[in-house]
Amino acid sequence: MVLFTLCATFLCTLALPLALFLAALKLWEVYCVSRRDLSCEKPLPPGSMGLPFLGETLQLVLQRYKFLKMKVRKYGHIYKTHLFGNPTVRIMGAENVKHILLGEHKLVSVQWPASVRAILGAGCLSSLHDSEHKHRKRVILKAFSREALENYIPVMGEEIRAGVRRWLESGSCVLVYPEMKRLMFGIAMRILLGFEPTHTTRQTQQQLIEAFEEMIRNLFSLPIDVPFSGLYRGLKARNVIHAKIEENIRKKVARREPTAQFKDALQLLIEHSEQSEQPLRLQELKESATELLFGGHETTASTATSLVTFLALHPAVLQKVREELQEQGLLNSDATEDKQITIELLEQLKYTGSVIKETLRLSPPVPGGFRVVLKTFVLNGYQIPKGWNVIYSICDTHDVATNFSKKDEFNPDRFMEGCSEKDSCRFSYIPFGGGSRSCVGKEFAKILLKIFTVELVRGCDWELLNGPPTMKTNPTVYPVDNLPTKFTPFPYKM
């Protein structure tokens, strides 16, 4: 009798719940697979769908790098999963990515996870479609024209030189990643949103940085808006950002004429709204400004941090950059202060540009992009069903590219003229995405990163105090130790 009671207790407390859990997993898998398109004879990609309702979102959030690498080893370049509340196919590789990026509006359409859409809003560029997207993109591109970029260069140089001076004057350890975010945020505030560099603006900048940190931490979260949830905290931080931007919008509208020598992106959006038959609402303006501020500083801060890392780890590359600056008259202490940096001069810095390209190849700041399938199509022998999400991976596409020799090595020469790797398949190298959804601010980013590299290498020597860092993604790539670094003055000698 006692043995029977123990067995019954065991069944009730352990075996039965385990059996029910396994049955729930099986039913979940069957349910997800049943969402395949029965009119298509091709099978779904291999993969697993994770836990009921949660899918594999928690594994992705908690173990991103290990989780994704395990998936690739197990399933290859196309596999199914369940992320952020939706059945999803994750893809990589030049030919597969090309199919997705060139299939915009025909096979797929942009659709970020519900948490991203809720926080950034439906009125931002990345959430718009068709004619609305094209029209808004044309307006924003005015802020990134060659003429506009030329006007931004002095502001970029001023802010970066001030940042370099701070690092040198600290005399001790500098946490590079937080400093880069502070630096790039200040540049984005001035150039993209037109905030003037006053004491009050510095206070506003710090408040906005803290709010952005909270918003970004919770950008990719479960779509559950209850107190203390990730989405709740993200929305609360977003509201702080919107309030500050609204103040600036109202000042611009009341002033009517901008005081700066150039029109920032927000000013252009306001003018477009006033002249349009369908003016942008205040909420849409705030969402667009938030997206510009996010895109204008988060990705460049990530890449600038990676540049500091790679140049420190490869002194021969750093030396070649300095030799190029010397050739252009940018490394002479007598001429440096007087020589004006222009777009034409930056275009002459071919090797410096190749260093930035190689940094973006090995450490792209944005890991990938999200799409939703408009109609079922076949990719590499697998059906990609209508209604499913597709994630194309930028970092994994770079990793599996076959056209780059010794692809784990940091070698900027692969992007120099005359190298066969330079003009290989363009979908093997996609740090800014591709197709009609390629990054609207990529030329802005390229110029900003070139000026950053120039001012850094002609002003400093530096040492990574912890050696090569471990990298993490959330949502952009960053070093887990914040890259503690010691900066010392560079003496302008070759």
PDB file of C-alpha atoms in Angstrom, residues 71-352:
ATOM      1  CA  LYS A  71      21.031  26.927 -34.943  1.00  0.00           C
ATOM      2  CA  VAL A  72      23.346  27.445 -37.908  1.00  0.00           C
ATOM      3  CA  ARG A  73      25.426  24.369 -37.051  1.00  0.00           C
ATOM      4  CA  LYS A  74      22.307  22.251 -36.678  1.00  0.00           C
ATOM      5  CA  TYR A  75      20.086  23.493 -39.502  1.00  0.00           C
ATOM      6  CA  GLY A  76      22.216  25.446 -41.997  1.00  0.00           C
ATOM      7  CA  HIS A  77      21.523  28.731 -43.751  1.00  0.00           C
ATOM      8  CA  ILE A  78      17.698  28.565 -43.677  1.00  0.00           C
ATOM      9  CA  TYR A  79      15.713  27.380 -40.664  1.00  0.00           C
ATOM     10  CA  LYS A  80      12.372  27.903 -38.979  1.00  0.00           C
ATOM     11  CA  THR A  81      11.812  29.093 -35.417  1.00  0.00           C
ATOM     12  CA  HIS A  82       9.228  31.057 -33.408  1.00  0.00           C
ATOM     13  CA  LEU A  83      10.283  34.534 -32.247  1.00  0.00           C
ATOM     14  CA  PHE A  84       8.488  37.532 -30.744  1.00  0.00           C
ATOM     15  CA  GLY A  85       5.091  35.876 -31.077  1.00  0.00           C
ATOM     16  CA  ASN A  86       5.359  34.783 -34.737  1.00  0.00           C
ATOM     17  CA  PRO A  87       6.529  31.756 -36.750  1.00  0.00           C
ATOM     18  CA  THR A  88       9.758  32.899 -38.357  1.00  0.00           C
ATOM     19  CA  VAL A  89      12.268  31.804 -40.976  1.00  0.00           C
ATOM     20  CA  ARG A  90      15.831  32.995 -40.433  1.00  0.00           C
ATOM     21  CA  ILE A  91      18.094  33.144 -43.478  1.00  0.00           C
ATOM     22  CA  MET A  92      21.674  34.009 -44.380  1.00  0.00           C
ATOM     23  CA  GLY A  93      23.977  33.832 -47.377  1.00  0.00           C
ATOM     24  CA  ALA A  94      24.297  36.186 -50.352  1.00  0.00           C
ATOM     25  CA  GLU A  95      21.867  34.459 -52.722  1.00  0.00           C
ATOM     26  CA  ASN A  96      19.216  33.917 -50.065  1.00  0.00           C
ATOM     27  CA  VAL A  97      19.464  37.504 -48.794  1.00  0.00           C
ATOM     28  CA  LYS A  98      19.361  38.833 -52.356  1.00  0.00           C
ATOM     29  CA  HIS A  99      16.023  37.036 -52.849  1.00  0.00           C
ATOM     30  CA  ILE A 100      14.588  38.794 -49.782  1.00  0.00           C
ATOM     31  CA  LEU A 101      16.009  42.284 -50.324  1.00  0.00           C
ATOM     32  CA  LEU A 102      14.973  42.420 -53.994  1.00  0.00           C
ATOM     33  CA  GLY A 103      11.586  40.925 -53.179  1.00  0.00           C
ATOM     34  CA  GLU A 104      10.408  43.985 -51.234  1.00  0.00           C
ATOM     35  CA  HIS A 105       6.730  44.803 -51.974  1.00  0.00           C
ATOM     36  CA  LYS A 106       6.418  41.641 -54.140  1.00  0.00           C
ATOM     37  CA  LEU A 107       7.304  38.744 -51.841  1.00  0.00           C
ATOM     38  CA  VAL A 108       7.950  40.433 -48.519  1.00  0.00           C
ATOM     39  CA  SER A 109       7.345  43.690 -46.705  1.00  0.00           C
ATOM     40  CA  VAL A 110       9.102  45.243 -43.739  1.00  0.00           C
ATOM     41  CA  GLN A 111       7.571  44.347 -40.382  1.00  0.00           C
ATOM     42  CA  TRP A 112       9.469  44.698 -37.136  1.00  0.00           C
ATOM     43  CA  PRO A 113       8.415  42.786 -33.986  1.00  0.00           C
ATOM     44  CA  ALA A 114       5.374  44.087 -32.129  1.00  0.00           C
ATOM     45  CA  SER A 115       7.512  45.567 -29.322  1.00  0.00           C
ATOM     46  CA  VAL A 116       9.596  47.575 -31.834  1.00  0.00           C
ATOM     47  CA  ARG A 117       6.475  48.842 -33.628  1.00  0.00           C
ATOM     48  CA  ALA A 118       4.876  49.828 -30.315  1.00  0.00           C
ATOM     49  CA  ILE A 119       7.930  51.719 -29.043  1.00  0.00           C
ATOM     50  CA  LEU A 120       9.157  53.389 -32.238  1.00  0.00           C
ATOM     51  CA  GLY A 121       5.627  53.912 -33.564  1.00  0.00           C
ATOM     52  CA  ALA A 122       3.748  53.389 -36.816  1.00  0.00           C
ATOM     53  CA  GLY A 123       4.729  56.805 -38.197  1.00  0.00           C
ATOM     54  CA  CYS A 124       8.479  56.238 -38.471  1.00  0.00           C
ATOM     55  CA  LEU A 125      10.168  55.561 -41.814  1.00  0.00           C
ATOM     56  CA  SER A 126      11.021  51.919 -41.094  1.00  0.00           C
ATOM     57  CA  SER A 127       7.332  51.106 -40.520  1.00  0.00           C
ATOM     58  CA  LEU A 128       5.935  52.851 -43.627  1.00  0.00           C
ATOM     59  CA  HIS A 129       5.140  51.077 -46.893  1.00  0.00           C
ATOM     60  CA  ASP A 130       4.835  51.739 -50.622  1.00  0.00           C
ATOM     61  CA  SER A 131       4.213  55.375 -51.627  1.00  0.00           C
ATOM     62  CA  GLU A 132       4.273  56.662 -48.030  1.00  0.00           C
ATOM     63  CA  HIS A 133       7.721  55.151 -47.519  1.00  0.00           C
ATOM     64  CA  LYS A 134       9.080  56.501 -50.820  1.00  0.00           C
ATOM     65  CA  HIS A 135       7.737  59.995 -50.152  1.00  0.00           C
ATOM     66  CA  ARG A 136       9.056  60.225 -46.574  1.00  0.00           C
ATOM     67  CA  LYS A 137      12.410  58.789 -47.646  1.00  0.00           C
ATOM     68  CA  ARG A 138      12.774  61.480 -50.337  1.00  0.00           C
ATOM     69  CA  VAL A 139      12.173  64.173 -47.716  1.00  0.00           C
ATOM     70  CA  ILE A 140      14.671  62.730 -45.240  1.00  0.00           C
ATOM     71  CA  LEU A 141      17.284  62.193 -47.958  1.00  0.00           C
ATOM     72  CA  LYS A 142      17.401  65.987 -48.407  1.00  0.00           C
ATOM     73  CA  ALA A 143      19.057  66.097 -45.006  1.00  0.00           C
ATOM     74  CA  PHE A 144      21.744  63.715 -46.291  1.00  0.00           C
ATOM     75  CA  SER A 145      22.454  65.361 -49.646  1.00  0.00           C
ATOM     76  CA  ARG A 146      26.071  66.138 -50.549  1.00  0.00           C
ATOM     77  CA  GLU A 147      25.524  69.843 -49.835  1.00  0.00           C
ATOM     78  CA  ALA A 148      23.976  69.108 -46.443  1.00  0.00           C
ATOM     79  CA  LEU A 149      26.756  66.676 -45.529  1.00  0.00           C
ATOM     80  CA  GLU A 150      29.371  69.297 -46.410  1.00  0.00           C
ATOM     81  CA  ASN A 151      27.706  71.672 -43.939  1.00  0.00           C
ATOM     82  CA  TYR A 152      27.717  69.006 -41.211  1.00  0.00           C
ATOM     83  CA  ILE A 153      31.475  68.356 -41.394  1.00  0.00           C
ATOM     84  CA  PRO A 154      32.591  71.301 -39.162  1.00  0.00           C
ATOM     85  CA  VAL A 155      30.082  70.284 -36.459  1.00  0.00           C
ATOM     86  CA  MET A 156      31.244  66.661 -36.606  1.00  0.00           C
ATOM     87  CA  GLY A 157      34.891  67.691 -36.333  1.00  0.00           C
ATOM     88  CA  GLU A 158      34.217  70.094 -33.453  1.00  0.00           C
ATOM     89  CA  GLU A 159      32.337  67.486 -31.402  1.00  0.00           C
ATOM     90  CA  ILE A 160      34.846  64.701 -32.077  1.00  0.00           C
ATOM     91  CA  ARG A 161      37.883  66.855 -31.209  1.00  0.00           C
ATOM     92  CA  ALA A 162      36.190  67.833 -27.938  1.00  0.00           C
ATOM     93  CA  GLY A 163      35.615  64.144 -27.202  1.00  0.00           C
ATOM     94  CA  VAL A 164      39.244  63.241 -27.946  1.00  0.00           C
ATOM     95  CA  ARG A 165      40.413  66.044 -25.615  1.00  0.00           C
ATOM     96  CA  ARG A 166      38.228  64.661 -22.812  1.00  0.00           C
ATOM     97  CA  TRP A 167      39.751  61.196 -23.177  1.00  0.00           C
ATOM     98  CA  LEU A 168      43.294  62.558 -23.192  1.00  0.00           C
ATOM     99  CA  GLU A 169      42.667  64.838 -20.195  1.00  0.00           C
ATOM    100  CA  SER A 170      41.163  62.024 -18.139  1.00  0.00           C
ATOM    101  CA  GLY A 171      44.677  60.593 -17.671  1.00  0.00           C
ATOM    102  CA  SER A 172      43.255  57.203 -16.718  1.00  0.00           C
ATOM    103  CA  CYS A 173      40.902  54.495 -17.928  1.00  0.00           C
ATOM    104  CA  VAL A 174      38.195  55.579 -20.369  1.00  0.00           C
ATOM    105  CA  LEU A 175      35.185  53.315 -20.963  1.00  0.00           C
ATOM    106  CA  VAL A 176      35.050  53.699 -24.716  1.00  0.00           C
ATOM    107  CA  TYR A 177      31.563  52.393 -25.529  1.00  0.00           C
ATOM    108  CA  PRO A 178      29.633  54.746 -23.165  1.00  0.00           C
ATOM    109  CA  GLU A 179      31.846  57.611 -24.368  1.00  0.00           C
ATOM    110  CA  MET A 180      31.081  56.807 -28.002  1.00  0.00           C
ATOM    111  CA  LYS A 181      27.366  56.812 -27.310  1.00  0.00           C
ATOM    112  CA  ARG A 182      27.676  60.176 -25.560  1.00  0.00           C
ATOM    113  CA  LEU A 183      29.744  61.588 -28.446  1.00  0.00           C
ATOM    114  CA  MET A 184      27.543  60.296 -31.269  1.00  0.00           C
ATOM    115  CA  PHE A 185      24.385  61.288 -29.433  1.00  0.00           C
ATOM    116  CA  GLY A 186      25.594  64.871 -29.151  1.00  0.00           C
ATOM    117  CA  ILE A 187      26.397  64.973 -32.870  1.00  0.00           C
ATOM    118  CA  ALA A 188      22.995  63.505 -33.789  1.00  0.00           C
ATOM    119  CA  MET A 189      21.183  65.999 -31.544  1.00  0.00           C
ATOM    120  CA  ARG A 190      22.879  68.967 -33.228  1.00  0.00           C
ATOM    121  CA  ILE A 191      22.823  67.783 -36.847  1.00  0.00           C
ATOM    122  CA  LEU A 192      19.638  65.736 -37.076  1.00  0.00           C
ATOM    123  CA  LEU A 193      17.392  67.522 -34.579  1.00  0.00           C
ATOM    124  CA  GLY A 194      18.944  70.994 -34.446  1.00  0.00           C
ATOM    125  CA  PHE A 195      19.575  71.215 -30.691  1.00  0.00           C
ATOM    126  CA  GLU A 196      21.973  74.090 -29.966  1.00  0.00           C
ATOM    127  CA  PRO A 197      25.036  73.245 -27.770  1.00  0.00           C
ATOM    128  CA  THR A 198      24.049  75.215 -24.641  1.00  0.00           C
ATOM    129  CA  HIS A 199      24.273  74.246 -20.950  1.00  0.00           C
ATOM    130  CA  THR A 200      20.536  73.525 -20.932  1.00  0.00           C
ATOM    131  CA  THR A 201      20.935  71.309 -23.975  1.00  0.00           C
ATOM    132  CA  ARG A 202      23.720  69.364 -22.204  1.00  0.00           C
ATOM    133  CA  GLN A 203      21.293  68.609 -19.384  1.00  0.00           C
ATOM    134  CA  THR A 204      18.636  67.629 -21.927  1.00  0.00           C
ATOM    135  CA  GLN A 205      21.198  65.469 -23.704  1.00  0.00           C
ATOM    136  CA  GLN A 206      21.982  63.526 -20.509  1.00  0.00           C
ATOM    137  CA  GLN A 207      18.276  62.988 -19.808  1.00  0.00           C
ATOM    138  CA  LEU A 208      17.739  61.793 -23.372  1.00  0.00           C
ATOM    139  CA  ILE A 209      20.768  59.481 -23.246  1.00  0.00           C
ATOM    140  CA  GLU A 210      19.430  57.810 -20.102  1.00  0.00           C
ATOM    141  CA  ALA A 211      15.964  57.494 -21.649  1.00  0.00           C
ATOM    142  CA  PHE A 212      17.422  56.067 -24.862  1.00  0.00           C
ATOM    143  CA  GLU A 213      19.417  53.507 -22.886  1.00  0.00           C
ATOM    144  CA  GLU A 214      16.222  52.300 -21.233  1.00  0.00           C
ATOM    145  CA  MET A 215      14.268  52.335 -24.492  1.00  0.00           C
ATOM    146  CA  ILE A 216      16.918  50.414 -26.416  1.00  0.00           C
ATOM    147  CA  ARG A 217      17.302  47.795 -23.668  1.00  0.00           C
ATOM    148  CA  ASN A 218      13.615  46.980 -24.036  1.00  0.00           C
ATOM    149  CA  LEU A 219      13.186  47.464 -27.778  1.00  0.00           C
ATOM    150  CA  PHE A 220      13.093  43.722 -28.458  1.00  0.00           C
ATOM    151  CA  SER A 221      10.889  42.363 -25.692  1.00  0.00           C
ATOM    152  CA  LEU A 222       7.779  40.270 -25.272  1.00  0.00           C
ATOM    153  CA  PRO A 223       4.738  42.300 -26.482  1.00  0.00           C
ATOM    154  CA  ILE A 224       3.136  42.458 -23.019  1.00  0.00           C
ATOM    155  CA  ASP A 225       2.385  45.988 -21.755  1.00  0.00           C
ATOM    156  CA  VAL A 226       1.958  45.519 -18.001  1.00  0.00           C
ATOM    157  CA  PRO A 227       3.770  47.362 -15.169  1.00  0.00           C
ATOM    158  CA  PHE A 228       7.467  46.429 -14.889  1.00  0.00           C
ATOM    159  CA  SER A 229       7.489  44.491 -18.182  1.00  0.00           C
ATOM    160  CA  GLY A 230      10.158  45.274 -20.782  1.00  0.00           C
ATOM    161  CA  LEU A 231       7.616  46.832 -23.136  1.00  0.00           C
ATOM    162  CA  TYR A 232       6.161  48.968 -20.338  1.00  0.00           C
ATOM    163  CA  ARG A 233       9.626  50.324 -19.420  1.00  0.00           C
ATOM    164  CA  GLY A 234      10.459  50.901 -23.084  1.00  0.00           C
ATOM    165  CA  LEU A 235       7.268  52.882 -23.679  1.00  0.00           C
ATOM    166  CA  LYS A 236       7.804  54.953 -20.529  1.00  0.00           C
ATOM    167  CA  ALA A 237      11.327  55.888 -21.671  1.00  0.00           C
ATOM    168  CA  ARG A 238      10.025  56.630 -25.175  1.00  0.00           C
ATOM    169  CA  ASN A 239       7.517  59.084 -23.716  1.00  0.00           C
ATOM    170  CA  VAL A 240      10.361  61.017 -22.033  1.00  0.00           C
ATOM    171  CA  ILE A 241      12.128  61.272 -25.403  1.00  0.00           C
ATOM    172  CA  HIS A 242       8.946  62.372 -27.170  1.00  0.00           C
ATOM    173  CA  ALA A 243       8.336  65.103 -24.590  1.00  0.00           C
ATOM    174  CA  LYS A 244      11.796  66.623 -25.151  1.00  0.00           C
ATOM    175  CA  ILE A 245      11.485  66.394 -28.932  1.00  0.00           C
ATOM    176  CA  GLU A 246       8.035  67.985 -28.831  1.00  0.00           C
ATOM    177  CA  GLU A 247       9.524  70.987 -27.009  1.00  0.00           C
ATOM    178  CA  ASN A 248      12.062  71.371 -29.805  1.00  0.00           C
ATOM    179  CA  ILE A 249       9.411  70.987 -32.526  1.00  0.00           C
ATOM    180  CA  ARG A 250       7.264  73.731 -30.983  1.00  0.00           C
ATOM    181  CA  LYS A 251      10.294  76.043 -30.735  1.00  0.00           C
ATOM    182  CA  LYS A 252      11.143  75.455 -34.397  1.00  0.00           C
ATOM    183  CA  VAL A 253       7.552  76.097 -35.503  1.00  0.00           C
ATOM    184  CA  ALA A 254       7.340  79.288 -33.407  1.00  0.00           C
ATOM    185  CA  ARG A 255      10.727  80.569 -34.641  1.00  0.00           C
ATOM    186  CA  ARG A 256       9.841  79.893 -38.291  1.00  0.00           C
ATOM    187  CA  GLU A 257      13.402  80.534 -39.510  1.00  0.00           C
ATOM    188  CA  PRO A 258      16.270  78.250 -38.434  1.00  0.00           C
ATOM    189  CA  THR A 259      19.264  80.010 -36.867  1.00  0.00           C
ATOM    190  CA  ALA A 260      21.813  77.404 -38.003  1.00  0.00           C
ATOM    191  CA  GLN A 261      23.593  77.607 -41.340  1.00  0.00           C
ATOM    192  CA  PHE A 262      21.993  74.337 -42.409  1.00  0.00           C
ATOM    193  CA  LYS A 263      18.546  72.808 -42.115  1.00  0.00           C
ATOM    194  CA  ASP A 264      18.529  69.726 -39.917  1.00  0.00           C
ATOM    195  CA  ALA A 265      16.427  66.673 -40.763  1.00  0.00           C
ATOM    196  CA  LEU A 266      13.693  67.612 -38.283  1.00  0.00           C
ATOM    197  CA  GLN A 267      13.398  71.104 -39.802  1.00  0.00           C
ATOM    198  CA  LEU A 268      12.945  69.542 -43.235  1.00  0.00           C
ATOM    199  CA  LEU A 269      10.212  67.251 -41.933  1.00  0.00           C
ATOM    200  CA  ILE A 270       8.407  70.188 -40.320  1.00  0.00           C
ATOM    201  CA  GLU A 271       8.587  72.265 -43.521  1.00  0.00           C
ATOM    202  CA  HIS A 272       7.359  69.321 -45.575  1.00  0.00           C
ATOM    203  CA  SER A 273       4.474  68.861 -43.169  1.00  0.00           C
ATOM    204  CA  GLU A 274       3.466  72.524 -43.402  1.00  0.00           C
ATOM    205  CA  GLN A 275       3.557  72.490 -47.206  1.00  0.00           C
ATOM    206  CA  SER A 276       1.840  69.132 -47.711  1.00  0.00           C
ATOM    207  CA  GLU A 277      -1.828  68.553 -48.422  1.00  0.00           C
ATOM    208  CA  GLN A 278      -1.608  65.764 -45.847  1.00  0.00           C
ATOM    209  CA  PRO A 279       0.517  67.308 -43.082  1.00  0.00           C
ATOM    210  CA  LEU A 280       2.287  65.099 -40.578  1.00  0.00           C
ATOM    211  CA  ARG A 281       0.678  65.012 -37.187  1.00  0.00           C
ATOM    212  CA  LEU A 282       2.751  65.955 -34.141  1.00  0.00           C
ATOM    213  CA  GLN A 283       2.934  62.302 -33.102  1.00  0.00           C
ATOM    214  CA  GLU A 284       4.323  61.309 -36.507  1.00  0.00           C
ATOM    215  CA  LEU A 285       6.938  64.053 -36.305  1.00  0.00           C
ATOM    216  CA  LYS A 286       8.010  62.840 -32.860  1.00  0.00           C
ATOM    217  CA  GLU A 287       8.235  59.238 -34.061  1.00  0.00           C
ATOM    218  CA  SER A 288      10.301  60.216 -37.100  1.00  0.00           C
ATOM    219  CA  ALA A 289      12.643  62.325 -34.946  1.00  0.00           C
ATOM    220  CA  THR A 290      13.065  59.490 -32.434  1.00  0.00           C
ATOM    221  CA  GLU A 291      13.950  57.088 -35.247  1.00  0.00           C
ATOM    222  CA  LEU A 292      16.504  59.548 -36.671  1.00  0.00           C
ATOM    223  CA  LEU A 293      18.099  59.998 -33.256  1.00  0.00           C
ATOM    224  CA  PHE A 294      18.191  56.232 -32.720  1.00  0.00           C
ATOM    225  CA  GLY A 295      19.622  55.452 -36.157  1.00  0.00           C
ATOM    226  CA  GLY A 296      21.959  58.451 -36.116  1.00  0.00           C
ATOM    227  CA  HIS A 297      23.873  57.591 -32.956  1.00  0.00           C
ATOM    228  CA  GLU A 298      23.411  53.970 -31.859  1.00  0.00           C
ATOM    229  CA  THR A 299      24.908  52.322 -34.953  1.00  0.00           C
ATOM    230  CA  THR A 300      27.744  54.846 -35.363  1.00  0.00           C
ATOM    231  CA  ALA A 301      28.657  54.489 -31.667  1.00  0.00           C
ATOM    232  CA  SER A 302      28.888  50.722 -32.147  1.00  0.00           C
ATOM    233  CA  THR A 303      31.088  51.025 -35.256  1.00  0.00           C
ATOM    234  CA  ALA A 304      33.317  53.719 -33.739  1.00  0.00           C
ATOM    235  CA  THR A 305      33.914  51.429 -30.756  1.00  0.00           C
ATOM    236  CA  SER A 306      34.823  48.591 -33.124  1.00  0.00           C
ATOM    237  CA  LEU A 307      37.224  50.928 -34.985  1.00  0.00           C
ATOM    238  CA  VAL A 308      39.033  51.740 -31.730  1.00  0.00           C
ATOM    239  CA  THR A 309      39.272  47.993 -31.061  1.00  0.00           C
ATOM    240  CA  PHE A 310      40.555  46.866 -34.471  1.00  0.00           C
ATOM    241  CA  LEU A 311      43.077  49.699 -34.833  1.00  0.00           C
ATOM    242  CA  ALA A 312      44.481  48.958 -31.359  1.00  0.00           C
ATOM    243  CA  LEU A 313      44.803  45.259 -32.173  1.00  0.00           C
ATOM    244  CA  HIS A 314      46.421  45.893 -35.578  1.00  0.00           C
ATOM    245  CA  PRO A 315      49.188  48.504 -35.224  1.00  0.00           C
ATOM    246  CA  ALA A 316      50.369  47.951 -38.821  1.00  0.00           C
ATOM    247  CA  VAL A 317      46.941  49.038 -40.070  1.00  0.00           C
ATOM    248  CA  LEU A 318      47.017  52.086 -37.786  1.00  0.00           C
ATOM    249  CA  GLN A 319      50.430  52.993 -39.200  1.00  0.00           C
ATOM    250  CA  LYS A 320      49.112  52.782 -42.792  1.00  0.00           C
ATOM    251  CA  VAL A 321      46.204  55.065 -41.886  1.00  0.00           C
ATOM    252  CA  ARG A 322      48.650  57.616 -40.492  1.00  0.00           C
ATOM    253  CA  GLU A 323      50.809  57.376 -43.605  1.00  0.00           C
ATOM    254  CA  GLU A 324      47.751  58.167 -45.729  1.00  0.00           C
ATOM    255  CA  LEU A 325      46.898  61.158 -43.535  1.00  0.00           C
ATOM    256  CA  GLN A 326      50.497  62.339 -43.866  1.00  0.00           C
ATOM    257  CA  GLU A 327      50.232  62.184 -47.662  1.00  0.00           C
ATOM    258  CA  GLN A 328      47.105  64.362 -47.542  1.00  0.00           C
ATOM    259  CA  GLY A 329      48.693  66.925 -45.210  1.00  0.00           C
ATOM    260  CA  LEU A 330      46.526  65.917 -42.246  1.00  0.00           C
ATOM    261  CA  LEU A 331      49.283  64.711 -39.932  1.00  0.00           C
ATOM    262  CA  ASN A 332      51.519  67.762 -39.833  1.00  0.00           C
ATOM    263  CA  SER A 333      51.186  69.785 -36.633  1.00  0.00           C
ATOM    264  CA  ASP A 334      51.720  73.090 -38.496  1.00  0.00           C
ATOM    265  CA  ALA A 335      49.130  72.430 -41.196  1.00  0.00           C
ATOM    266  CA  THR A 336      46.573  70.305 -39.362  1.00  0.00           C
ATOM    267  CA  GLU A 337      44.693  73.149 -37.700  1.00  0.00           C
ATOM    268  CA  ASP A 338      44.458  75.170 -40.932  1.00  0.00           C
ATOM    269  CA  LYS A 339      43.604  72.460 -43.451  1.00  0.00           C
ATOM    270  CA  GLN A 340      39.857  72.316 -43.898  1.00  0.00           C
ATOM    271  CA  ILE A 341      38.328  68.865 -44.124  1.00  0.00           C
ATOM    272  CA  THR A 342      35.940  68.610 -47.057  1.00  0.00           C
ATOM    273  CA  ILE A 343      34.043  65.777 -48.711  1.00  0.00           C
ATOM    274  CA  GLU A 344      36.558  65.872 -51.574  1.00  0.00           C
ATOM    275  CA  LEU A 345      39.432  65.436 -49.136  1.00  0.00           C
ATOM    276  CA  LEU A 346      37.663  62.609 -47.318  1.00  0.00           C
ATOM    277  CA  GLU A 347      37.107  60.855 -50.647  1.00  0.00           C
ATOM    278  CA  GLN A 348      40.889  60.788 -51.144  1.00  0.00           C
ATOM    279  CA  LEU A 349      41.324  58.733 -47.968  1.00  0.00           C
ATOM    280  CA  LYS A 350      40.897  55.379 -49.732  1.00  0.00           C
ATOM    281  CA  TYR A 351      42.712  53.237 -47.181  1.00  0.00           C
ATOM    282  CA  THR A 352      40.904  54.869 -44.253  1.00  0.00           C
TER     283      THR A 352
END
